[in-house]
Amino acid sequence: MTIMDISTITTQPFSDQRPGTSGLRKKVRVFQTPHYLENFVQSIFDTQTDLKGGTLVLGGDGRYYNREAIQIIIRMAAANGVAKVIVGQSGLLSTPAASCIIRKYQTSGGIILSASHNPGGPNEDFGIKFNTANGGPAPEGVTEAIYTRTREINEYRTLTADEIDLDTPGTQTLGDTRVEIVDPVADYAALMEHLFDFERIRQLFGAGLFSMRFDAMHAITGPYARHILEEMLGAEPGSVINGEPKEDFGGAHPDPNLVHAHELVALTSGRGAVDFGAASDGDGDRNMILGRNFFVTPSDSLAVMAANAHHIKGYASGISGVARSMPTSQAADRVAEALGLDCYETPTGWKFFSNLLDARRITLCGEESFGTGSDHVREKDGLWAVLFWLNLLAVRKQSVAAIVQEHWRRFGRNFYTRHDYEGIDTAAANGVVTHLQARLAELPGSALDGYTVDYADNFAYTDPVDGSVSENQGIRIGFTDGSRIVYRLSGTGTEGATLRVYLEAYEPDPDKQNRETAEVMQPLVTIATALAEIESRTGRKEPTVIT
Ligand code: VG1
Ligand code: CO
C-alpha cells in the first residue's frame, strides 16, 4: 500500500463526546452514526501525538460492534502513522490484560472497546476508552483534551484496505503499519503466575476437598478463567460457567453483583453449595467474591487483602499504602491505621489511583463497585482478585466466612449497602444534588433521627502527586458514630440519570457483627431518602438495584 491510499474525510463535530467515569459510552446505534466513532478516534490521535510512530494496543470485551470498531480503528491508526498496533486475537482483550500489555511492551497507550457491565447487543451499549503509556485510564487532563478536540474536529484520516484477519495470530501489514495479532491471555496469565503461588493453589484444588465456580457471565473473562483456573491451576473442568464470550452476554447484564449473578449465588447457597464463588463483568475488571452462604462486600474485600497481603507471594515484601474511592467503606482505613500504612480517599473511577500507584504511594486500591486491584497493572482486575482470594484460602486453610469474620472481630465491621435509582429524569437527578448542596452548611451538629451530623460536604480531591483538583465528586454526610451517607450521580450510564446512594455503618462490637445488613442499614436508609427528598423529586419509592 502506498501513501496515496490514505484519505482525509470531511466531518462535523458531535457535541456529546465528553468521556464519563470510564470512557465514552453510548448506545450502539449512536456509535454507528456515520463519523461518530471516527471523530472520537481521530481526536485521540490528534491530541496523543506520541502514537505517531509509536505502538498502540487495541482490543475490547467482544460485545456487539467490537469487530467492526476494531477494523475502523486499525485503518485509522495506519492512516495516522502509528508504527505498530497490537491487537488481541478476535479483537478480544480484557481491560486488565490490555493494561498489562500496554505496560509490558512499553507501548504508547491503548484503546479499549467496552461498556463494561452495561448490557450489549444492537440496542444496547458500546464504549471506547483511551489508556496512557502507564497502562491506566487517561487522566482528566487527557480526556478533556480529547473532548475539546471533538468539539472542533473537521476531518479524519483513514485508508481503503482489505479487512485485517483478526483471528489468526501473527503479523500483517497495512501500509507502513505492522498489525500484530496476539494471544489475549498469555501475557496476563504469566503476570498472574508471577504474583501468586500457583503451586499452593494447585494443591488446594488437587486435594479434592475444595470446590469453586467462576461465573464469566458470557463476557470476556471466560477464556482467561478457563486457561488459568482450569488448565493451569487444575480446578475441576466446569468450574468456569458461562465461559463463552457472547456479543450480547446472553441477553443479561454482565454485572457481578448479587442481583445479576443470581446463578452463581444459587450455586454457593444451601445444601451442596460450593466453597468459593466468584464472578467478573463485561470487560473483566470487576469481581464479586462469595464464600459458602457468604457474600464479601467489595469494601471488605479490599480491607481483607490489605490485612493479609503478607501471605501472598507478590506482596510479601510489604505494601506501601492503600487507597479507596470516596464512596467505598472505610474498612480499609481501619486496616491502614492499625498497620501504619498510608491511606488515600480518591474520587470514583480508577483513573484517580494511577498517580498514587506510579508514585509508589500505594500498592492496593479498590472501589465499592466490585473493583479491586494493585500496582501490577493500572486497571482494576477481576481475575487477579479471585486469584488473591484463592491464594489466601490456600495459605490460611480457612473458609471465606471465617477469614472475614475474624477480620471484623479485629478491625470492626463496616456494614455497607448501595441503593441505585436508575434511569431517572436528568433534571430531577440534578435537582436532588442541588437541594442537598444547599443544605450542607446547616447540617453539621444537627441531629437526624438520633444521628448527629459530624460533617457534610461535596467531595473535592487534590491529587497529591500532580496537584490537579477534581471538584463536585459527591455529597458526603458523616455522623459522629462513624456511619456515613454518600450521594452521587453515575458517570457511566447511557439513558437518563442514575442516582447512587451509598450507606455505611460501623460496628465494633463482635456480638453485633452478624446482624443482617438490611436491618442495620434501615435507619440510615430512612434518613437518606428523606433528606434527599428522593420520592417527591424522582417519583421513585424504591431503588432499582440494591447491592
Ligand atoms: C461506576 C462505578 C465506579 C467504576 C465505574 C467504571 O461508575 O461506580 O466505581 O469505576 O463504574 O467501572 P459510575 O460513575 O456509574 O458510578 V467499569 O467496570 O464499568 O469500567
Ligand atoms: Co468493567
Coordinates of C-alpha atoms and ligand atoms in Angstrom, one line a residue:
M1 CA 0.0 0.0 0.0
T2 CA 1.2 3.5 -0.8
I3 CA 0.6 6.7 1.0
M4 CA -1.7 7.6 -1.9
D5 CA -4.4 5.4 -0.5
I6 CA -4.8 7.5 2.7
S7 CA -7.9 9.6 2.5
T8 CA -9.0 12.6 4.5
I9 CA -12.7 12.6 5.2
T10 CA -14.6 15.8 6.0
T11 CA -16.7 15.6 9.2
Q12 CA -18.5 17.8 11.6
P13 CA -18.2 17.8 15.4
F14 CA -20.7 15.9 17.7
S15 CA -21.5 17.8 20.9
D16 CA -21.8 14.7 23.2
Q17 CA -18.4 13.1 23.2
R18 CA -17.2 14.0 26.7
P19 CA -15.9 10.8 28.4
G20 CA -17.5 9.9 31.7
T21 CA -16.2 7.9 34.7
S22 CA -14.7 5.4 32.3
G23 CA -14.5 6.5 28.7
L24 CA -17.2 7.4 26.2
R25 CA -20.3 5.2 26.5
K26 CA -23.3 5.4 24.2
K27 CA -25.9 3.2 22.6
V28 CA -24.5 1.1 19.7
R29 CA -26.7 2.9 17.2
V30 CA -25.1 6.2 18.3
F31 CA -21.6 4.8 17.6
Q32 CA -22.9 3.5 14.2
T33 CA -23.9 7.1 13.2
P34 CA -21.6 8.0 10.3
H35 CA -18.3 9.5 11.5
Y36 CA -19.2 9.2 15.2
L37 CA -16.6 6.6 16.2
E38 CA -14.1 8.1 13.7
N39 CA -14.4 11.6 15.2
F40 CA -13.6 10.4 18.7
V41 CA -10.7 8.2 17.5
Q42 CA -9.2 11.0 15.4
S43 CA -9.4 13.2 18.4
I44 CA -7.3 10.7 20.3
F45 CA -4.7 10.7 17.5
D46 CA -4.8 14.5 17.2
T47 CA -4.1 15.0 20.9
Q48 CA -2.0 12.0 21.8
T49 CA 0.9 12.7 19.5
D50 CA 3.2 10.0 20.8
L51 CA 1.0 7.5 19.0
K52 CA 2.5 8.7 15.7
G53 CA 5.5 6.4 15.1
G54 CA 4.6 4.5 18.3
T55 CA 2.8 1.3 19.3
L56 CA -1.0 1.1 20.1
V57 CA -2.6 -1.7 22.0
L58 CA -6.2 -2.5 20.8
G59 CA -8.9 -4.8 22.0
G60 CA -12.3 -5.0 23.5
D61 CA -14.7 -7.1 25.6
G62 CA -16.2 -8.7 22.5
R63 CA -19.6 -7.1 22.7
Y64 CA -21.7 -6.3 19.6
Y65 CA -19.9 -3.9 17.2
N66 CA -16.5 -4.8 18.7
R67 CA -15.1 -6.3 15.5
E68 CA -16.3 -3.5 13.2
A69 CA -14.9 -0.9 15.5
I70 CA -11.5 -2.7 15.6
Q71 CA -11.3 -2.7 11.8
I72 CA -12.1 1.0 11.7
I73 CA -9.6 1.9 14.3
I74 CA -6.8 -0.2 12.7
R75 CA -7.3 1.6 9.4
M76 CA -7.3 5.0 11.1
A77 CA -4.2 4.1 13.1
A78 CA -2.4 3.2 9.9
A79 CA -3.5 6.4 8.2
N80 CA -2.3 8.4 11.3
G81 CA 1.2 6.9 11.2
V82 CA 1.0 4.5 14.1
A83 CA 4.0 2.2 13.6
K84 CA 2.5 -0.9 15.2
V85 CA -0.9 -2.0 16.5
I86 CA -1.0 -4.9 18.9
V87 CA -4.5 -6.5 18.7
G88 CA -5.9 -9.2 20.9
Q89 CA -6.9 -12.3 18.8
S90 CA -10.5 -12.0 17.5
G91 CA -10.4 -8.4 18.8
L92 CA -10.6 -9.5 22.4
L93 CA -8.7 -8.1 25.4
S94 CA -10.0 -7.8 28.9
T95 CA -9.4 -4.4 30.4
P96 CA -6.7 -5.6 32.9
A97 CA -5.0 -7.6 30.1
A98 CA -4.9 -4.6 27.9
S99 CA -3.3 -2.6 30.7
C100 CA -0.8 -5.5 31.2
I101 CA 0.2 -5.5 27.5
I102 CA 0.5 -1.7 27.3
R103 CA 3.0 -1.8 30.2
K104 CA 4.9 -5.0 29.3
Y105 CA 5.8 -3.9 25.8
Q106 CA 6.3 -0.2 26.8
T107 CA 3.8 1.0 24.2
S108 CA 2.4 4.5 23.8
G109 CA -1.0 3.5 25.0
G110 CA -4.1 1.6 24.2
I111 CA -7.7 1.8 23.0
I112 CA -10.2 -0.4 24.9
L113 CA -13.6 -1.0 23.5
S114 CA -16.0 -1.7 26.3
A115 CA -19.1 -0.5 28.1
S116 CA -18.1 -2.8 31.0
H117 CA -21.1 -4.1 33.0
N118 CA -23.6 -2.4 30.7
P119 CA -25.6 -4.8 28.5
G120 CA -24.5 -5.4 24.9
G121 CA -26.3 -6.0 21.6
P122 CA -27.6 -4.0 18.7
N123 CA -29.9 -2.0 21.0
E124 CA -27.6 -1.8 24.0
D125 CA -24.3 -0.1 24.9
F126 CA -20.9 0.3 23.4
G127 CA -17.9 2.3 24.7
I128 CA -14.4 3.4 23.9
K129 CA -11.6 4.4 26.3
F130 CA -8.0 5.6 25.9
N131 CA -5.3 4.3 28.3
T132 CA -2.0 6.1 28.5
A133 CA 1.5 4.6 28.4
N134 CA 1.4 3.6 32.1
G135 CA -1.5 1.3 31.2
G136 CA -4.0 3.4 33.2
P137 CA -7.2 5.1 32.1
A138 CA -6.4 8.6 30.7
P139 CA -6.5 11.2 33.5
E140 CA -9.0 14.0 33.3
G141 CA -6.5 16.4 31.6
V142 CA -6.2 13.9 28.7
T143 CA -9.9 13.1 28.4
E144 CA -10.7 16.8 28.5
A145 CA -8.2 17.5 25.7
I146 CA -9.7 14.7 23.6
Y147 CA -13.2 16.1 24.3
T148 CA -12.1 19.6 23.4
R149 CA -10.8 18.3 20.1
T150 CA -14.1 16.5 19.4
R151 CA -15.8 19.9 19.5
E152 CA -13.7 21.4 16.8
I153 CA -12.8 18.4 14.6
N154 CA -13.5 18.8 10.8
E155 CA -11.6 15.9 9.2
Y156 CA -10.2 12.5 10.0
R157 CA -7.8 10.2 8.3
T158 CA -8.4 6.6 7.2
L159 CA -7.4 4.4 4.3
T160 CA -9.0 1.9 2.0
A161 CA -7.8 -1.6 2.5
D162 CA -9.0 -5.2 2.9
E163 CA -10.1 -6.2 6.4
I164 CA -7.4 -7.4 8.7
D165 CA -7.7 -11.1 9.7
L166 CA -8.3 -10.7 13.4
D167 CA -8.5 -14.4 14.1
T168 CA -5.0 -15.6 13.1
P169 CA -2.1 -14.8 15.4
G170 CA 0.9 -13.3 13.6
T171 CA 1.9 -10.1 11.9
Q172 CA 0.1 -8.4 8.9
T173 CA 0.9 -5.1 7.4
L174 CA -1.2 -2.1 6.4
G175 CA 0.8 0.4 4.6
D176 CA 3.8 1.2 6.8
T177 CA 1.9 -0.1 9.9
R178 CA 2.5 -3.6 11.4
V179 CA -0.6 -5.2 12.9
E180 CA 0.3 -7.9 15.3
I181 CA -2.5 -10.3 16.4
V182 CA -1.6 -11.7 19.8
D183 CA -3.0 -14.3 22.2
P184 CA -5.1 -12.2 24.6
V185 CA -4.4 -14.5 27.6
A186 CA -0.7 -15.4 27.6
D187 CA 0.9 -12.2 28.9
Y188 CA -1.8 -11.8 31.5
A189 CA -1.5 -15.4 32.7
A190 CA 2.3 -15.0 33.0
L191 CA 1.8 -12.0 35.2
M192 CA -0.6 -13.8 37.5
E193 CA 1.8 -16.7 37.9
H194 CA 4.5 -14.3 38.9
L195 CA 2.2 -12.7 41.6
F196 CA 0.6 -15.8 43.1
D197 CA 1.7 -19.1 44.5
F198 CA 0.2 -21.3 41.8
E199 CA 1.7 -24.5 43.3
R200 CA -0.2 -23.9 46.5
I201 CA -3.4 -23.1 44.7
R202 CA -2.9 -26.4 42.7
Q203 CA -2.7 -28.3 46.0
L204 CA -5.9 -26.7 47.2
F205 CA -7.7 -27.9 44.1
G206 CA -5.8 -31.2 44.0
A207 CA -6.8 -32.4 47.4
G208 CA -10.4 -32.7 46.1
L209 CA -11.9 -31.1 49.2
F210 CA -12.4 -27.6 47.7
S211 CA -14.9 -26.7 45.0
M212 CA -15.5 -23.4 43.2
R213 CA -17.4 -21.8 40.4
F214 CA -16.3 -18.8 38.4
D215 CA -19.1 -17.1 36.5
A216 CA -17.8 -15.3 33.4
M217 CA -21.3 -14.1 32.7
H218 CA -20.8 -14.8 28.9
A219 CA -18.3 -12.0 28.8
I220 CA -14.5 -11.5 28.3
T221 CA -13.1 -13.4 31.3
G222 CA -14.3 -16.9 30.0
P223 CA -11.1 -17.7 28.1
Y224 CA -8.9 -16.2 30.8
A225 CA -10.6 -18.1 33.6
R226 CA -10.6 -21.4 31.8
H227 CA -7.0 -21.2 31.0
I228 CA -5.8 -20.0 34.4
L229 CA -8.2 -21.7 36.8
E230 CA -8.9 -25.0 34.9
E231 CA -5.8 -25.6 32.8
M232 CA -3.0 -24.0 34.8
L233 CA -4.4 -24.5 38.4
G234 CA -6.3 -27.7 37.9
A235 CA -9.7 -26.6 39.0
E236 CA -12.2 -29.2 38.0
P237 CA -13.5 -28.8 34.4
G238 CA -16.8 -27.0 34.6
S239 CA -15.6 -24.7 37.4
V240 CA -15.9 -21.9 34.9
I241 CA -19.5 -21.3 34.0
N242 CA -21.0 -19.1 31.2
G243 CA -17.4 -19.1 29.8
E244 CA -18.2 -18.5 26.1
P245 CA -18.0 -14.7 25.3
K246 CA -21.1 -13.6 23.5
E247 CA -21.8 -10.4 21.7
D248 CA -24.9 -9.8 23.8
F249 CA -23.7 -11.5 27.0
G250 CA -26.6 -14.0 26.6
G251 CA -29.0 -11.1 26.9
A252 CA -28.0 -10.4 30.5
H253 CA -26.2 -7.7 32.5
P254 CA -22.6 -8.8 32.8
D255 CA -22.5 -7.2 36.2
P256 CA -21.1 -9.3 39.1
N257 CA -23.4 -8.4 42.0
L258 CA -25.9 -10.4 44.0
V259 CA -28.7 -9.3 41.7
H260 CA -27.3 -10.0 38.3
A261 CA -25.1 -13.0 39.2
H262 CA -28.0 -14.9 40.7
E263 CA -27.0 -18.2 39.1
L264 CA -23.7 -18.1 40.9
V265 CA -25.3 -17.0 44.2
A266 CA -27.6 -20.1 44.0
L267 CA -24.5 -22.3 43.5
T268 CA -22.9 -21.0 46.7
S269 CA -26.1 -21.3 48.8
G270 CA -27.9 -24.1 50.6
R271 CA -27.1 -27.8 50.5
G272 CA -24.4 -28.9 48.1
A273 CA -23.0 -25.4 47.9
V274 CA -19.5 -24.9 46.6
D275 CA -16.8 -23.4 48.9
F276 CA -16.0 -20.4 46.8
G277 CA -17.8 -18.4 44.1
A278 CA -16.6 -15.5 42.0
A279 CA -17.7 -13.6 39.0
S280 CA -16.4 -10.9 36.7
D281 CA -18.0 -8.3 34.5
G282 CA -18.2 -7.5 30.8
D283 CA -14.6 -6.3 30.4
G284 CA -13.1 -8.4 33.2
D285 CA -12.1 -5.6 35.6
R286 CA -14.7 -6.2 38.3
N287 CA -15.1 -9.1 40.7
M288 CA -17.5 -10.5 43.2
I289 CA -16.3 -12.8 45.9
L290 CA -18.6 -15.3 47.6
G291 CA -17.9 -18.0 50.2
R292 CA -20.4 -20.7 51.0
N293 CA -23.6 -18.9 52.0
F294 CA -21.4 -15.8 52.4
F295 CA -21.1 -12.5 50.5
V296 CA -17.9 -10.5 50.8
T297 CA -18.6 -6.8 50.2
P298 CA -16.1 -5.2 47.8
S299 CA -15.1 -2.8 50.5
D300 CA -14.4 -5.6 52.9
S301 CA -12.5 -7.5 50.2
L302 CA -10.1 -4.6 49.9
A303 CA -9.6 -4.4 53.6
V304 CA -9.0 -8.1 54.0
M305 CA -6.5 -8.0 51.2
A306 CA -4.6 -5.2 52.8
A307 CA -4.5 -7.0 56.1
N308 CA -3.4 -10.3 54.5
A309 CA -1.0 -9.1 51.8
H310 CA 2.0 -10.5 53.6
H311 CA 0.6 -14.0 52.9
I312 CA 0.8 -13.5 49.2
K313 CA 4.0 -14.1 47.2
G314 CA 3.8 -10.9 45.1
Y315 CA 3.2 -8.7 48.1
A316 CA 5.1 -10.5 50.8
S317 CA 7.8 -7.8 50.9
G318 CA 5.2 -5.3 52.2
I319 CA 2.7 -2.9 50.8
S320 CA 3.3 0.8 50.7
G321 CA -0.2 2.1 51.2
V322 CA -3.9 1.7 50.2
A323 CA -6.4 3.8 48.5
R324 CA -10.2 3.6 48.2
S325 CA -12.7 5.7 46.2
M326 CA -14.7 8.1 48.3
P327 CA -18.0 6.1 48.4
T328 CA -16.1 2.8 49.3
S329 CA -16.5 1.9 53.0
Q330 CA -13.8 3.0 55.5
A331 CA -13.0 -0.7 56.3
A332 CA -9.6 -0.3 54.5
D333 CA -8.8 2.9 56.5
R334 CA -9.1 0.9 59.7
V335 CA -6.5 -1.7 58.5
A336 CA -4.2 1.1 57.3
E337 CA -4.4 2.8 60.7
A338 CA -3.7 -0.5 62.6
L339 CA -0.8 -1.4 60.3
G340 CA 0.6 2.1 60.0
L341 CA 0.0 2.3 56.2
D342 CA -0.8 5.5 54.2
C343 CA -4.4 5.6 53.2
Y344 CA -5.9 7.8 50.4
E345 CA -9.5 8.7 49.6
T346 CA -10.0 9.4 45.8
P347 CA -12.9 10.3 43.6
T348 CA -14.8 7.5 41.9
G349 CA -13.1 6.0 38.9
W350 CA -9.9 4.0 38.5
K351 CA -8.0 6.9 36.8
F352 CA -7.5 8.6 40.2
F353 CA -5.4 5.7 41.5
S354 CA -2.9 5.8 38.7
N355 CA -0.7 8.7 40.0
L356 CA -0.6 7.1 43.5
L357 CA 0.4 3.8 42.0
D358 CA 3.0 5.3 39.7
A359 CA 4.5 7.2 42.7
R360 CA 4.5 4.0 44.7
R361 CA 2.5 5.7 47.4
I362 CA 0.0 2.8 47.3
T363 CA 0.1 -0.9 46.4
L364 CA -3.5 -1.9 46.8
C365 CA -6.7 0.0 45.9
G366 CA -10.4 -0.6 45.4
E367 CA -13.9 0.6 44.9
E368 CA -17.2 -0.4 46.4
S369 CA -18.5 -1.1 42.9
F370 CA -16.8 -4.6 42.8
G371 CA -13.4 -3.3 41.8
T372 CA -10.0 -4.2 43.4
G373 CA -6.5 -4.1 42.1
S374 CA -2.9 -3.4 42.7
D375 CA 0.3 -1.9 41.2
H376 CA 0.6 -4.9 38.9
V377 CA -1.4 -3.1 36.2
R378 CA -3.2 0.3 36.1
E379 CA -6.8 -1.0 36.0
K380 CA -8.9 -2.8 38.4
D381 CA -8.6 -6.5 37.8
G382 CA -11.3 -9.1 38.3
L383 CA -9.4 -12.4 38.0
W384 CA -6.5 -11.0 39.9
A385 CA -8.8 -10.5 42.9
V386 CA -10.1 -14.1 42.5
L387 CA -6.6 -15.4 42.5
F388 CA -5.7 -13.3 45.5
W389 CA -8.5 -14.9 47.4
L390 CA -7.7 -18.4 46.2
N391 CA -4.1 -17.9 47.3
L392 CA -5.2 -16.7 50.7
L393 CA -7.6 -19.6 51.2
A394 CA -4.8 -22.0 50.3
V395 CA -2.5 -20.4 52.8
R396 CA -4.9 -19.8 55.7
K397 CA -6.8 -23.0 55.2
Q398 CA -10.0 -21.4 56.5
S399 CA -13.3 -20.7 54.9
V400 CA -14.1 -17.3 53.3
A401 CA -16.6 -16.6 56.1
A402 CA -14.1 -17.4 58.8
I403 CA -11.5 -15.1 57.4
V404 CA -13.9 -12.2 57.0
Q405 CA -15.5 -12.7 60.4
E406 CA -12.1 -12.9 62.1
H407 CA -11.2 -9.6 60.2
W408 CA -14.4 -7.9 61.7
R409 CA -13.5 -9.0 65.2
R410 CA -10.1 -7.5 64.9
F411 CA -10.9 -4.3 63.0
G412 CA -14.7 -3.8 63.5
R413 CA -17.3 -4.3 60.8
N414 CA -18.3 -1.6 58.3
F415 CA -21.8 -2.6 57.3
Y416 CA -22.4 -1.4 53.7
T417 CA -25.1 -1.1 51.1
R418 CA -25.7 0.9 47.9
H419 CA -29.1 1.9 46.5
D420 CA -29.2 2.8 42.8
Y421 CA -32.1 4.7 41.3
E422 CA -31.5 4.0 37.6
G423 CA -32.9 5.8 34.5
I424 CA -34.4 8.7 36.4
D425 CA -35.1 12.1 34.8
T426 CA -31.8 14.0 34.4
A427 CA -33.3 17.3 35.7
A428 CA -34.8 15.6 38.7
A429 CA -31.4 13.9 39.5
N430 CA -29.6 17.3 39.3
G431 CA -32.3 18.7 41.5
V432 CA -31.6 16.2 44.2
V433 CA -27.9 17.2 44.2
T434 CA -28.6 20.9 44.1
H435 CA -31.1 20.5 47.0
L436 CA -28.5 18.6 49.1
Q437 CA -25.8 21.1 48.2
A438 CA -28.0 23.9 49.6
R439 CA -28.4 22.1 52.9
L440 CA -24.7 21.2 53.5
A441 CA -23.9 24.3 55.6
E442 CA -26.7 23.9 58.1
L443 CA -26.2 20.1 58.7
P444 CA -23.1 19.8 60.8
G445 CA -24.1 19.5 64.5
S446 CA -27.7 18.8 63.8
A447 CA -29.5 15.6 64.7
L448 CA -31.3 13.4 62.1
D449 CA -33.4 10.6 63.7
G450 CA -30.9 10.4 66.6
Y451 CA -27.8 10.5 64.4
T452 CA -25.6 13.6 64.9
V453 CA -24.0 15.0 61.7
D454 CA -20.3 15.4 62.1
Y455 CA -19.5 16.9 58.7
A456 CA -21.3 17.5 55.4
D457 CA -19.6 18.5 52.2
N458 CA -19.3 18.0 48.4
F459 CA -16.1 15.9 48.0
A460 CA -13.2 17.6 46.2
Y461 CA -9.9 15.9 45.6
T462 CA -6.4 17.4 45.2
D463 CA -4.1 14.8 43.6
P464 CA -1.1 14.7 46.0
V465 CA 1.2 13.9 43.1
D466 CA 0.4 16.4 40.4
G467 CA -1.8 18.8 42.3
S468 CA -4.7 18.6 39.9
V469 CA -8.1 19.3 41.5
S470 CA -11.4 17.5 40.9
E471 CA -14.5 19.0 42.4
N472 CA -18.1 18.0 42.8
Q473 CA -17.3 14.3 43.3
G474 CA -20.3 13.5 45.5
I475 CA -22.1 14.7 48.6
R476 CA -20.8 13.2 51.9
I477 CA -22.6 13.3 55.2
G478 CA -20.7 11.8 58.1
F479 CA -22.1 11.1 61.5
T480 CA -20.4 11.1 64.9
D481 CA -20.7 7.3 65.3
G482 CA -18.7 6.7 62.1
S483 CA -21.7 6.0 59.9
R484 CA -22.0 7.8 56.6
I485 CA -24.3 8.6 53.7
V486 CA -22.9 9.5 50.2
Y487 CA -24.9 10.6 47.2
R488 CA -23.5 10.9 43.7
L489 CA -24.7 10.7 40.1
S490 CA -23.4 7.9 37.8
G491 CA -21.0 8.8 35.0
T492 CA -21.3 5.6 33.0
G493 CA -25.0 5.4 32.0
T494 CA -26.4 6.0 28.6
E495 CA -30.0 6.7 29.4
G496 CA -31.3 9.4 31.7
A497 CA -29.5 9.7 35.1
T498 CA -28.7 7.2 37.9
L499 CA -28.6 8.4 41.5
R500 CA -26.4 6.3 43.7
V501 CA -26.9 6.4 47.5
Y502 CA -24.1 4.8 49.5
L503 CA -24.6 3.9 53.1
E504 CA -22.2 2.7 55.7
A505 CA -22.5 1.9 59.5
Y506 CA -19.6 1.0 61.8
E507 CA -20.0 -1.8 64.4
P508 CA -17.0 -2.5 66.7
D509 CA -18.9 -4.9 68.9
P510 CA -18.3 -8.6 67.8
D511 CA -21.6 -9.6 69.3
K512 CA -23.5 -7.4 66.9
Q513 CA -21.5 -8.0 63.8
N514 CA -23.6 -10.9 62.4
R515 CA -26.8 -8.9 62.1
E516 CA -28.5 -8.6 58.7
T517 CA -27.2 -5.7 56.6
A518 CA -30.7 -4.6 55.6
E519 CA -31.8 -4.4 59.2
V520 CA -28.7 -2.5 60.3
M521 CA -28.9 0.0 57.5
Q522 CA -32.7 0.7 57.7
P523 CA -32.4 3.8 60.0
L524 CA -29.8 5.3 57.6
V525 CA -31.9 4.4 54.5
T526 CA -34.8 6.3 56.1
I527 CA -32.6 9.4 56.8
A528 CA -31.0 9.3 53.3
T529 CA -34.2 9.1 51.3
A530 CA -36.0 11.8 53.4
L531 CA -33.0 14.2 53.4
A532 CA -32.7 14.0 49.6
E533 CA -36.5 14.1 49.0
I534 CA -35.9 11.2 46.7
E535 CA -39.6 10.1 46.3
S536 CA -41.0 13.6 45.7
R537 CA -38.2 14.6 43.4
T538 CA -37.7 11.5 41.3
G539 CA -41.1 9.8 41.7
R540 CA -39.4 6.6 42.9
K541 CA -40.5 4.8 46.0
E542 CA -37.8 2.2 45.8
P543 CA -34.3 1.9 44.3
T544 CA -34.0 -0.3 41.1
V545 CA -30.9 -2.1 42.4
I546 CA -29.6 -2.7 45.9
T547 CA -26.0 -4.0 46.2
Ligands
VG1_1 C1 -19.2 3.1 38.0 C2 -18.7 2.8 39.4 C3 -17.2 3.2 39.5 C4 -16.4 2.5 38.4 C5 -17.0 2.8 37.1 C6 -16.3 2.0 35.9 O1 -19.1 4.5 37.8 O2 -19.5 3.4 40.4 O3 -16.8 2.9 40.8 O4 -15.1 2.9 38.4 O5 -18.4 2.4 37.0 O6 -16.3 0.7 36.2 P1 -20.4 5.4 37.9 O7 -20.0 6.8 37.5 O8 -21.5 4.9 37.1 O9 -20.8 5.4 39.4 V1 -16.4 -0.4 34.9 O10 -16.1 -1.9 35.4 O11 -18.0 0.0 34.4 O12 -15.3 0.2 33.7
CO2 CO -15.7 -3.2 34.0

